[in-house]
Structure formats: structure tokens, C-alpha cells
JSON list of C-alpha atoms in Angstrom, two decimals:
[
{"chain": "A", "resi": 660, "resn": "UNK", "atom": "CA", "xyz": [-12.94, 66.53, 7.46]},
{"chain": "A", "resi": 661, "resn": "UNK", "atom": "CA", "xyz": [-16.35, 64.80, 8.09]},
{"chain": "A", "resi": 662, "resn": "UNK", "atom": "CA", "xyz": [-16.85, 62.52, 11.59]},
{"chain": "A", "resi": 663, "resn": "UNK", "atom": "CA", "xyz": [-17.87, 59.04, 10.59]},
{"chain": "A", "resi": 664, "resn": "UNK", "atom": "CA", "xyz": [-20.70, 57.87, 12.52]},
{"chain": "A", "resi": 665, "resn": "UNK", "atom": "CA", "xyz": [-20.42, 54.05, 14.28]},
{"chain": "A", "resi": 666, "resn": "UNK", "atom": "CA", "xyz": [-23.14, 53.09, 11.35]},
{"chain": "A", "resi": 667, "resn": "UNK", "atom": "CA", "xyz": [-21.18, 54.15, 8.60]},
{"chain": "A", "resi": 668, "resn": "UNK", "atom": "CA", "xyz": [-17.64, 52.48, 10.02]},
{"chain": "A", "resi": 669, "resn": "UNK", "atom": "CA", "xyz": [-20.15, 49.24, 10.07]},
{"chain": "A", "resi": 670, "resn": "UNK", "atom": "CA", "xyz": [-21.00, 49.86, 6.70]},
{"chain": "A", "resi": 671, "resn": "UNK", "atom": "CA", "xyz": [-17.94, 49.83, 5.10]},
{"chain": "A", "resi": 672, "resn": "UNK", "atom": "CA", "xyz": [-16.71, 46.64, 6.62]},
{"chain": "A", "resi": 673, "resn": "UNK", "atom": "CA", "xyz": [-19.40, 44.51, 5.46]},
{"chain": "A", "resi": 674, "resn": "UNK", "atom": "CA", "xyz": [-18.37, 42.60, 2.31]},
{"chain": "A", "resi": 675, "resn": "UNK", "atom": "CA", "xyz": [-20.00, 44.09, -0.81]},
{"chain": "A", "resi": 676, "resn": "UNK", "atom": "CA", "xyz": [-22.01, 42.10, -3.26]},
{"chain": "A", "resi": 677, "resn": "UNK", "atom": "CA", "xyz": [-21.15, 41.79, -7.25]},
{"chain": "A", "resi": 678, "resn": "UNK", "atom": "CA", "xyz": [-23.61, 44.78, -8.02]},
{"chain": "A", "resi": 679, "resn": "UNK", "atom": "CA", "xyz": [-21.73, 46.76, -5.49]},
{"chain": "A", "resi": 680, "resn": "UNK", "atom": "CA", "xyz": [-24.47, 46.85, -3.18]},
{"chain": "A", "resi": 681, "resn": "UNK", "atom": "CA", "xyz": [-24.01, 45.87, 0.79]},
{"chain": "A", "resi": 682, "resn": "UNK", "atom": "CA", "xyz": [-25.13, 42.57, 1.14]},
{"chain": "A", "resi": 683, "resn": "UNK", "atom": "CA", "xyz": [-27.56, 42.08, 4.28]},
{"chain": "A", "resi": 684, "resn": "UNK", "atom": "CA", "xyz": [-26.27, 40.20, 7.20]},
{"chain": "A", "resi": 685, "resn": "UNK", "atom": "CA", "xyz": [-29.10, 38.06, 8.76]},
{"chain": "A", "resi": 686, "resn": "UNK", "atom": "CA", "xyz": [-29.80, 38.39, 12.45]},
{"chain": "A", "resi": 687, "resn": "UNK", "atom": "CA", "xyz": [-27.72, 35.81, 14.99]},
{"chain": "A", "resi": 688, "resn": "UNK", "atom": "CA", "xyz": [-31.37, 33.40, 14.67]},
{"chain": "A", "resi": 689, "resn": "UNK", "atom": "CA", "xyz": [-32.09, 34.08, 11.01]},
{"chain": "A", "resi": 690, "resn": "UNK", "atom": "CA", "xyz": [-33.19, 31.15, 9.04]},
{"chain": "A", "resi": 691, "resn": "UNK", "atom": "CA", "xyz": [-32.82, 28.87, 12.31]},
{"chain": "A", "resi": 692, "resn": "UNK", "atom": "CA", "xyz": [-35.28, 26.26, 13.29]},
{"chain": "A", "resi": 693, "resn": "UNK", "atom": "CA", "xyz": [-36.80, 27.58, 16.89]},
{"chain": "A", "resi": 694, "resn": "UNK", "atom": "CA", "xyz": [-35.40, 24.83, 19.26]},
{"chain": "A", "resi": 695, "resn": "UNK", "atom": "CA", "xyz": [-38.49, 22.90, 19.92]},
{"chain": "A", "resi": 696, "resn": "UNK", "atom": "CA", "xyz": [-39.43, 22.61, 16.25]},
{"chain": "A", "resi": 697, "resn": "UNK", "atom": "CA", "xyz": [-40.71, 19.03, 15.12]},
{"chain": "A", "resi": 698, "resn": "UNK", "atom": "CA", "xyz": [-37.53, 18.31, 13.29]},
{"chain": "A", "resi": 699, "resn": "UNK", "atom": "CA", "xyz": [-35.34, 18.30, 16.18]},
{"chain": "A", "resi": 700, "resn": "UNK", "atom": "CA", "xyz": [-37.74, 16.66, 18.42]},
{"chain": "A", "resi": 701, "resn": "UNK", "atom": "CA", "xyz": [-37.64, 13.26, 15.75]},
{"chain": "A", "resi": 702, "resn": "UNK", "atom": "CA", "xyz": [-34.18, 14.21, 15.34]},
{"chain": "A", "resi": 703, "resn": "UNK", "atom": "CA", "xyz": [-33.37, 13.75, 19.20]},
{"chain": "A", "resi": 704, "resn": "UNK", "atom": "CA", "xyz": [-35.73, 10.63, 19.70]},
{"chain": "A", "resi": 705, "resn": "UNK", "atom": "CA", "xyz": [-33.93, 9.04, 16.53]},
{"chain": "A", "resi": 706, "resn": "UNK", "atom": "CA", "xyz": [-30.14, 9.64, 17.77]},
{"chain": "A", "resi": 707, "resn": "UNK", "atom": "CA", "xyz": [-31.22, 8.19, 21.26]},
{"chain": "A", "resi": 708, "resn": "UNK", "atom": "CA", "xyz": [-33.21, 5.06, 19.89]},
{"chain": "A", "resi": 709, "resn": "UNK", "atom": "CA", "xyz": [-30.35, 4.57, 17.81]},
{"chain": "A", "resi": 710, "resn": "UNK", "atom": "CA", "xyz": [-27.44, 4.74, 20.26]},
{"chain": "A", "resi": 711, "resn": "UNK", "atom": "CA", "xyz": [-29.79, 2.52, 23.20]},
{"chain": "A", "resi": 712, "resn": "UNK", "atom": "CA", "xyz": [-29.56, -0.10, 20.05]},
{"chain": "A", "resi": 713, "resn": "UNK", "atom": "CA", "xyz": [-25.62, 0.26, 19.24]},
{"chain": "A", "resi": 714, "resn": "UNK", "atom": "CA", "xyz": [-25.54, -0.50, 23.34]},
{"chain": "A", "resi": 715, "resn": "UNK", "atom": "CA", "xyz": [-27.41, -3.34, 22.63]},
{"chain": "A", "resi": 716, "resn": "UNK", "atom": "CA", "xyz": [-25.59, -4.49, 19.95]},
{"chain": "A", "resi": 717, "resn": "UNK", "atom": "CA", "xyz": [-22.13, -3.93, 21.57]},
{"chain": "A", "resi": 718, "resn": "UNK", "atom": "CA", "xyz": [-23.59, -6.07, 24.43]},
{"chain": "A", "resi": 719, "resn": "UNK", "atom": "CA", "xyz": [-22.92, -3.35, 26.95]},
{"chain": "A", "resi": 720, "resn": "UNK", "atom": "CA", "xyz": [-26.22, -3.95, 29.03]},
{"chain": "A", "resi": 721, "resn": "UNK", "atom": "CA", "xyz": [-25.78, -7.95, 28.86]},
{"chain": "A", "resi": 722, "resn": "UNK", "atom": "CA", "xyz": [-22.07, -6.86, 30.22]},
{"chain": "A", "resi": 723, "resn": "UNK", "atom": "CA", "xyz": [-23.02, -5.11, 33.10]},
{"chain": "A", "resi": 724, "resn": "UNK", "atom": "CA", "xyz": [-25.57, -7.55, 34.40]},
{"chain": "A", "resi": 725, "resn": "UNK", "atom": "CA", "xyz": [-23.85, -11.01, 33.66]},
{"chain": "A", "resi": 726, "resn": "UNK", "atom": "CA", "xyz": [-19.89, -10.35, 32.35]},
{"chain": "A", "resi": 727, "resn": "UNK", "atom": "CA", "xyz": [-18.18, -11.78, 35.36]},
{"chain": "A", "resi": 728, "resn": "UNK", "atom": "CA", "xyz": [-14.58, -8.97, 34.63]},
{"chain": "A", "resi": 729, "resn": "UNK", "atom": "CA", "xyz": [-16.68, -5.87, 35.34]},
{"chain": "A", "resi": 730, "resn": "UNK", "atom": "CA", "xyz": [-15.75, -4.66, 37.74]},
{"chain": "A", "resi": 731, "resn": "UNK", "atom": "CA", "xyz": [-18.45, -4.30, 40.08]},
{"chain": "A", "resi": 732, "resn": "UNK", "atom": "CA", "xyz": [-17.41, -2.66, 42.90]},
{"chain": "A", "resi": 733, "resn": "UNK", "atom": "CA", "xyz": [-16.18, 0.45, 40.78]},
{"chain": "A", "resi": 734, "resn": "UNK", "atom": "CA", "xyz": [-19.73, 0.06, 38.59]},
{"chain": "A", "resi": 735, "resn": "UNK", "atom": "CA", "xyz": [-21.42, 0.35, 42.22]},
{"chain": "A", "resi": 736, "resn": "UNK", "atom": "CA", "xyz": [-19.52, 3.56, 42.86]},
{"chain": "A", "resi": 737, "resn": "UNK", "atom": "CA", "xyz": [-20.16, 4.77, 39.80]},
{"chain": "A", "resi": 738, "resn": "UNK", "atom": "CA", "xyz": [-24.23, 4.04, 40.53]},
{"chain": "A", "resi": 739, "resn": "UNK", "atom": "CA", "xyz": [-24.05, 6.27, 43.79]},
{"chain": "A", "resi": 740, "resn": "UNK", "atom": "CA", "xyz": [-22.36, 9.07, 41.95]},
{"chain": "A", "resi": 741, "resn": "UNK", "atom": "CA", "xyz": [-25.27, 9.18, 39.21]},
{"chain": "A", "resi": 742, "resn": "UNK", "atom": "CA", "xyz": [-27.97, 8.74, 42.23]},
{"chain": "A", "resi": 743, "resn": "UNK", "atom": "CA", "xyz": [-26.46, 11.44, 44.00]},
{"chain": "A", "resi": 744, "resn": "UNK", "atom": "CA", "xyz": [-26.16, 13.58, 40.39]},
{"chain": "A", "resi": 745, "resn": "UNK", "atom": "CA", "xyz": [-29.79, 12.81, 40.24]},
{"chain": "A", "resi": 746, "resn": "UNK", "atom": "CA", "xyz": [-30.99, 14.15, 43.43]},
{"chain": "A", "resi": 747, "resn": "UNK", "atom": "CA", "xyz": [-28.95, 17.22, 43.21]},
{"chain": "A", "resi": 748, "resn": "UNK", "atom": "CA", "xyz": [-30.60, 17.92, 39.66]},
{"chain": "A", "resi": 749, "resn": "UNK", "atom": "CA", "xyz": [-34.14, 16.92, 41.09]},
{"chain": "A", "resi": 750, "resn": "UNK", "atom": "CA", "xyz": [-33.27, 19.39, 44.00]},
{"chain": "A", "resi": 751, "resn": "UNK", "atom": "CA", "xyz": [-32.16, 22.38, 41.90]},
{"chain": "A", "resi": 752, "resn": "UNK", "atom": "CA", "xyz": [-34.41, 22.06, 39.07]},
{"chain": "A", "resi": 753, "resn": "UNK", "atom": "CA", "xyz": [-37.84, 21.15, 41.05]},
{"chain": "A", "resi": 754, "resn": "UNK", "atom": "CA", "xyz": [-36.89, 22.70, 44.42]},
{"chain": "A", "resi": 755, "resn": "UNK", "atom": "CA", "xyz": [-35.04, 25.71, 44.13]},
{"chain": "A", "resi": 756, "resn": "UNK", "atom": "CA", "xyz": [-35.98, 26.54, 40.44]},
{"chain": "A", "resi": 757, "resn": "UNK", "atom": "CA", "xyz": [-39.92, 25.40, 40.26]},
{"chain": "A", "resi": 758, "resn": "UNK", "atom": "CA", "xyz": [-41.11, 25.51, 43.89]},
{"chain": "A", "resi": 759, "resn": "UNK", "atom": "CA", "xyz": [-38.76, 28.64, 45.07]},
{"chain": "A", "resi": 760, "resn": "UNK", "atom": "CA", "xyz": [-38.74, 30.61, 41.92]},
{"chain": "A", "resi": 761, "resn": "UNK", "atom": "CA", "xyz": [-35.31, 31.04, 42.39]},
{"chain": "A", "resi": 762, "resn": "UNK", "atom": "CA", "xyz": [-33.06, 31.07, 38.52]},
{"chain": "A", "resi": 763, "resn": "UNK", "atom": "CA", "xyz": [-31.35, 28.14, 37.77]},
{"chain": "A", "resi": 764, "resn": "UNK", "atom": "CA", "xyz": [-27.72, 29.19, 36.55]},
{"chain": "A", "resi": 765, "resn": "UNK", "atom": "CA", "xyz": [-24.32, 29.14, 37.78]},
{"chain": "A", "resi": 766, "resn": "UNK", "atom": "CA", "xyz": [-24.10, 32.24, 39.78]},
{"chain": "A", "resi": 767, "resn": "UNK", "atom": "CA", "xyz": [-26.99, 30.63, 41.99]},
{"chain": "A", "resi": 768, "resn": "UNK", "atom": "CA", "xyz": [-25.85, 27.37, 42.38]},
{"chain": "A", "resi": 769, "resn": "UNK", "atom": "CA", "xyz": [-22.09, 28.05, 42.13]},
{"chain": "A", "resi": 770, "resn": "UNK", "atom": "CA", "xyz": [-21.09, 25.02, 45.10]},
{"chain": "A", "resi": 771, "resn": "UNK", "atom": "CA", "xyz": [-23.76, 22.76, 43.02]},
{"chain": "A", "resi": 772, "resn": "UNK", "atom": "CA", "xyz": [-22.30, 23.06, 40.11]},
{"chain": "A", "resi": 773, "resn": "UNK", "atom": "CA", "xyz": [-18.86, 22.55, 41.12]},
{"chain": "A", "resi": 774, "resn": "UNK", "atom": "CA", "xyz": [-20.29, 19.31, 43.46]},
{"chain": "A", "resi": 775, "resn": "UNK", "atom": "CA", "xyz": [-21.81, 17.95, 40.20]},
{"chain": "A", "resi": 776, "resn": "UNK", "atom": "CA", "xyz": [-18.62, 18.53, 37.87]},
{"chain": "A", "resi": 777, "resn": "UNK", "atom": "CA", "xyz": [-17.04, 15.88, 40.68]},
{"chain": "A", "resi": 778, "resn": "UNK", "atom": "CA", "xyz": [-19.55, 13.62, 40.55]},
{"chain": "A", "resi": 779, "resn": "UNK", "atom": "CA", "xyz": [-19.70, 13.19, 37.21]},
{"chain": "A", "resi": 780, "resn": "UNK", "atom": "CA", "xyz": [-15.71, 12.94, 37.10]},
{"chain": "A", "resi": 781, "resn": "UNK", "atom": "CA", "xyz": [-16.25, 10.74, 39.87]},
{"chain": "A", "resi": 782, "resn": "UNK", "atom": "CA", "xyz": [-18.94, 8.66, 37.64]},
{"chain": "A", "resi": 783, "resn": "UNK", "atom": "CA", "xyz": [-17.00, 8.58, 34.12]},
{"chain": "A", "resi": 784, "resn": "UNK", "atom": "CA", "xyz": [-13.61, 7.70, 36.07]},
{"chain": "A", "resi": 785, "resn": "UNK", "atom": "CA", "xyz": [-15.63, 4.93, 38.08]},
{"chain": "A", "resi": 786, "resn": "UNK", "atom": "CA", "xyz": [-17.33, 3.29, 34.61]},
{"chain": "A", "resi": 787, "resn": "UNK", "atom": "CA", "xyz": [-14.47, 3.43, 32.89]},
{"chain": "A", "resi": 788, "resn": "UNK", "atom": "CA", "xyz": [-12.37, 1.16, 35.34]},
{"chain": "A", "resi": 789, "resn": "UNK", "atom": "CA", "xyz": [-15.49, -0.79, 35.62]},
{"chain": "A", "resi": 790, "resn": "UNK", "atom": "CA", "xyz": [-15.76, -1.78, 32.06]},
{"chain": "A", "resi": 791, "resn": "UNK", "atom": "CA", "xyz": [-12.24, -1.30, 30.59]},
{"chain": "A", "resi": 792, "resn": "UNK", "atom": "CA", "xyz": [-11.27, -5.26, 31.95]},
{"chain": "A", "resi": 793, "resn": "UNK", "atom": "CA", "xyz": [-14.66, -6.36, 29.56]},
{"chain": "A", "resi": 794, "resn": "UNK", "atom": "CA", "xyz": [-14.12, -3.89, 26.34]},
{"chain": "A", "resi": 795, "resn": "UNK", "atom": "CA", "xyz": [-10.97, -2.78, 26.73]},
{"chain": "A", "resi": 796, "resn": "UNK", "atom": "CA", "xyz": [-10.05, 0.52, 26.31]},
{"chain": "A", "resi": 797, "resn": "UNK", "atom": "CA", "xyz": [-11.70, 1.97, 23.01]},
{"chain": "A", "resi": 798, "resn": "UNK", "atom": "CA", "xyz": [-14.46, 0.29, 22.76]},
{"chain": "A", "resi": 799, "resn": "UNK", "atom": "CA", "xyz": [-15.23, 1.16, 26.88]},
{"chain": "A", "resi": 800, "resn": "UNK", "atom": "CA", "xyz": [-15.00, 5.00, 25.41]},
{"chain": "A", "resi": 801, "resn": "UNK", "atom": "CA", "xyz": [-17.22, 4.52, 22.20]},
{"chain": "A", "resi": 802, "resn": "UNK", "atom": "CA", "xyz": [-19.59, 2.81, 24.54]},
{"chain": "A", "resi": 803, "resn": "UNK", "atom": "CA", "xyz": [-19.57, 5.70, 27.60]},
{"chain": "A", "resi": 804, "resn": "UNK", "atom": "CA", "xyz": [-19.80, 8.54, 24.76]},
{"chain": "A", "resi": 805, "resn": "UNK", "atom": "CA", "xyz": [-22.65, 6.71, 23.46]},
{"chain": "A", "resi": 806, "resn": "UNK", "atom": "CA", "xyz": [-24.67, 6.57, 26.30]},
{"chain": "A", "resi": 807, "resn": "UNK", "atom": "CA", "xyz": [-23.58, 10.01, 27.31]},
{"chain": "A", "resi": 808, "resn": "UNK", "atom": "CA", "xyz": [-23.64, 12.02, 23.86]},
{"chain": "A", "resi": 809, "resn": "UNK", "atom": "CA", "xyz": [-25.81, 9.55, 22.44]},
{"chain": "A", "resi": 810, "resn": "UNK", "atom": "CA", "xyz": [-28.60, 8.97, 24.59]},
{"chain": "A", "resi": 811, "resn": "UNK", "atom": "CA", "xyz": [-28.29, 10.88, 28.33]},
{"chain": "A", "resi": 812, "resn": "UNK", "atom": "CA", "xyz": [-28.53, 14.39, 26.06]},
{"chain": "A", "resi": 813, "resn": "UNK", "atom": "CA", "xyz": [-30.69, 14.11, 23.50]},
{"chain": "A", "resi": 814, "resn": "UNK", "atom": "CA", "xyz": [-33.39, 12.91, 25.77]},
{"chain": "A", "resi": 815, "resn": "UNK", "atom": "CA", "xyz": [-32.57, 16.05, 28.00]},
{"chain": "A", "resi": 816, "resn": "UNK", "atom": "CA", "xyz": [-33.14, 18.30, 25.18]},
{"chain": "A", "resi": 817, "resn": "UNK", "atom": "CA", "xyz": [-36.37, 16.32, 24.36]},
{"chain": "A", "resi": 818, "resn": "UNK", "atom": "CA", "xyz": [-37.99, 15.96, 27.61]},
{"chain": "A", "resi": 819, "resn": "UNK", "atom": "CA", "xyz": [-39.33, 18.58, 29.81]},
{"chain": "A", "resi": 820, "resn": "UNK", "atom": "CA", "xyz": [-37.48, 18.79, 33.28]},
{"chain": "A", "resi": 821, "resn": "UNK", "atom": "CA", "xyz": [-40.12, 17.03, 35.06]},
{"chain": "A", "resi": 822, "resn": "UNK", "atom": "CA", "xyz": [-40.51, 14.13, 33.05]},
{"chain": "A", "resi": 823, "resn": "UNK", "atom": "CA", "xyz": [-36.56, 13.89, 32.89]},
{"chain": "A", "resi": 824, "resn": "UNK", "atom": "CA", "xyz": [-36.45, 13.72, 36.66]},
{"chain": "A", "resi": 825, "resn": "UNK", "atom": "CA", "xyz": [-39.39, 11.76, 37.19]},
{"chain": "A", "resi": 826, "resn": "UNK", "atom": "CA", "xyz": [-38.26, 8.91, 34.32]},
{"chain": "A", "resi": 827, "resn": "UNK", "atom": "CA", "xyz": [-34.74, 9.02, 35.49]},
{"chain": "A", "resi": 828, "resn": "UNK", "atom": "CA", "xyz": [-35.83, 8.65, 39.01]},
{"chain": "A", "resi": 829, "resn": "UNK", "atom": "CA", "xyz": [-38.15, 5.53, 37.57]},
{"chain": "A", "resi": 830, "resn": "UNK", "atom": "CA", "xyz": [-35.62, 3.97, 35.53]},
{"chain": "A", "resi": 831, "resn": "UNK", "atom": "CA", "xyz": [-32.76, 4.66, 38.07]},
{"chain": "A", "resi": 832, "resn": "UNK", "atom": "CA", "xyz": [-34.92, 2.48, 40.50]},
{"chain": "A", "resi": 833, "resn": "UNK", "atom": "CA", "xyz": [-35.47, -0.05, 38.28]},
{"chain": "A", "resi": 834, "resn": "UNK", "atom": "CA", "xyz": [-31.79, -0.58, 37.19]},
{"chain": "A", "resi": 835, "resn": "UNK", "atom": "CA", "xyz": [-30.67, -0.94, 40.40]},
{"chain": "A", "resi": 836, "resn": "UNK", "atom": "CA", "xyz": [-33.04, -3.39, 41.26]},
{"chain": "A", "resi": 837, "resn": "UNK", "atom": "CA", "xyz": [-31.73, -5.69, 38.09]},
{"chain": "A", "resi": 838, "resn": "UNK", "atom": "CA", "xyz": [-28.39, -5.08, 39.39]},
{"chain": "A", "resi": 839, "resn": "UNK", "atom": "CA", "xyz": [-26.89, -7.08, 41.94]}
]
């Protein structure tokens, strides 16, 4: 009796084609778009332009500013915990990672991480009670995914970390000047 080699056990369990021949499995990346290619960068830009307008035209930033049942004491906690989310991500990425050399992954920034998993809790728990008096309860949840799904991560995937930082640092500044 002949010893089947690893190859040939592989071999027999891919599917066979009509002729009978194997058919060829692609690589993990074959066919794929590399991740920077033009068509998701217009992609990105188009699912954030379009979910800062369905904000707009579910009145969520005329809400926070003017809409007298927010809750504005919970939005205001919910404004330190994406400040402090900010400067921890400024601190990793540009610090640590940039300046330092050091990776940036969980093994090397185990505490971080688990810090910034509570803020953000601590930020989507604080929004929600902030807004749910306004929208209610579904429409507080379309309008958080939105802005999180929507519009917070396709810009990350479309921006460079330094621009993210430096234009979230911006518009975090501005923002809370409006806001009073």
C-alpha cells in the first residue's frame, strides 16, 4: 500500500470540474481590489457624505445644539469620553507607534485597549440617554449607527492616521465651542 503525500490528500478534496479536471482555487487575495484602490477611496467618501446628510436630514445636529429634551448633561459626558478616546488614539498612534517605533496592536497596548472599549461603552451609553428623550428609541439607534458605521469609519479607512487625528482634533475643538 502506497503513503499518500499531504499534496495528494489536498488534491482529492478539491471539487472537480465537469471535464474531470481539478478546478484551481484562487489565492485568499485573488481577484481583490488592493485596499487603497480608487474605488474604495470614492466608495468611502460617498457612504460618509451621504450619512453626514441623512444626519442632517434627521435633524440630529439642529437637535443637539437647540432641542431643549437632550439631555445635556449625559451629551457632555458623552463629549469627555470621545475627547479622552481621542487623546488616547493620538497618544498610541503618533506617540508610541510613529515617534517610538513601537507596533501598534493589542499585545502592546493591552490596558489601552481595554481603557478605550470603556470609553466608548461609556460614550454610546451616554448619547443614547442623551438623545433617546428627542428621537426616541429607534430612530436615536439609526442615528448613532449612522454616525458611527456611517461616517466615524469610513473616514478612518480613508484618511491617513495623521490627518484623522489632526482633523478630529480640529473639528473636536470646534464642536465644542458651538456647544454650550
Amino acid at each position: 500500500s502506497k503513503m499518500r503525500t499531504d499534496v495528494e490528500r489536498q488534491e482529492e478534496r478539491r471539487p472537480l470540474a465537469s471535464g474531470g479536471g481539478s478546478v484551481p482555487i484562487p489565492p485568499p487575495s485573488g481577484g481583490a481590489l488592493p485596499p487603497n484602490h480608487w474605488y474604495y477611496k470614492v466608495k468611502r467618501t460617498c457612504i460618509a457624505a451621504l450619512s453626514a446628510y441623512a444626519l442632517h436630514e434627521l435633524g440630529a445636529w439642529h437637535a443637539v445644539f437647540h432641542a431643549p429634551d437632550v439631555q445635556h448633561g449625559w451629551f457632555k459626558i458623552g463629549l469627555a469620553a470621545s475627547v479622552a478616546i481621542l487623546a488616547i488614539k493620538v497618544y498610541i498612534e503618533i506617540f508610541c507607534g510613529k515617534m517610538k517605533g513601537k507596533r501598534v496592536d493589542y499585545d502592546n497596548f493591552r490596558q489601552w485597549t481595554h481603557a478605550l472599549i470603556v470609553l466608548i461603552l461609556v460614550a454610546t451609553v451616554s448619547f443614547n440617554v442623551a438623545l433617546w428623550p428627542h428621537f426616541g428609541g429607534a430612530k436615536t439607534m439609526l442615528m448613532l449607527t449612522i454616525f458611527g458605521f456611517g461616517f466615524l469609519i469610513p473616514l478612518s479607512l480613508l484618511l491617513p492616521t495623521y490627518l484623522q487625528n489632526g482633523l478630529a482634533a480640529v473639528l473636536m475643538t470646534f464642536f465644542l465651542q458651538q456647544y454650550q
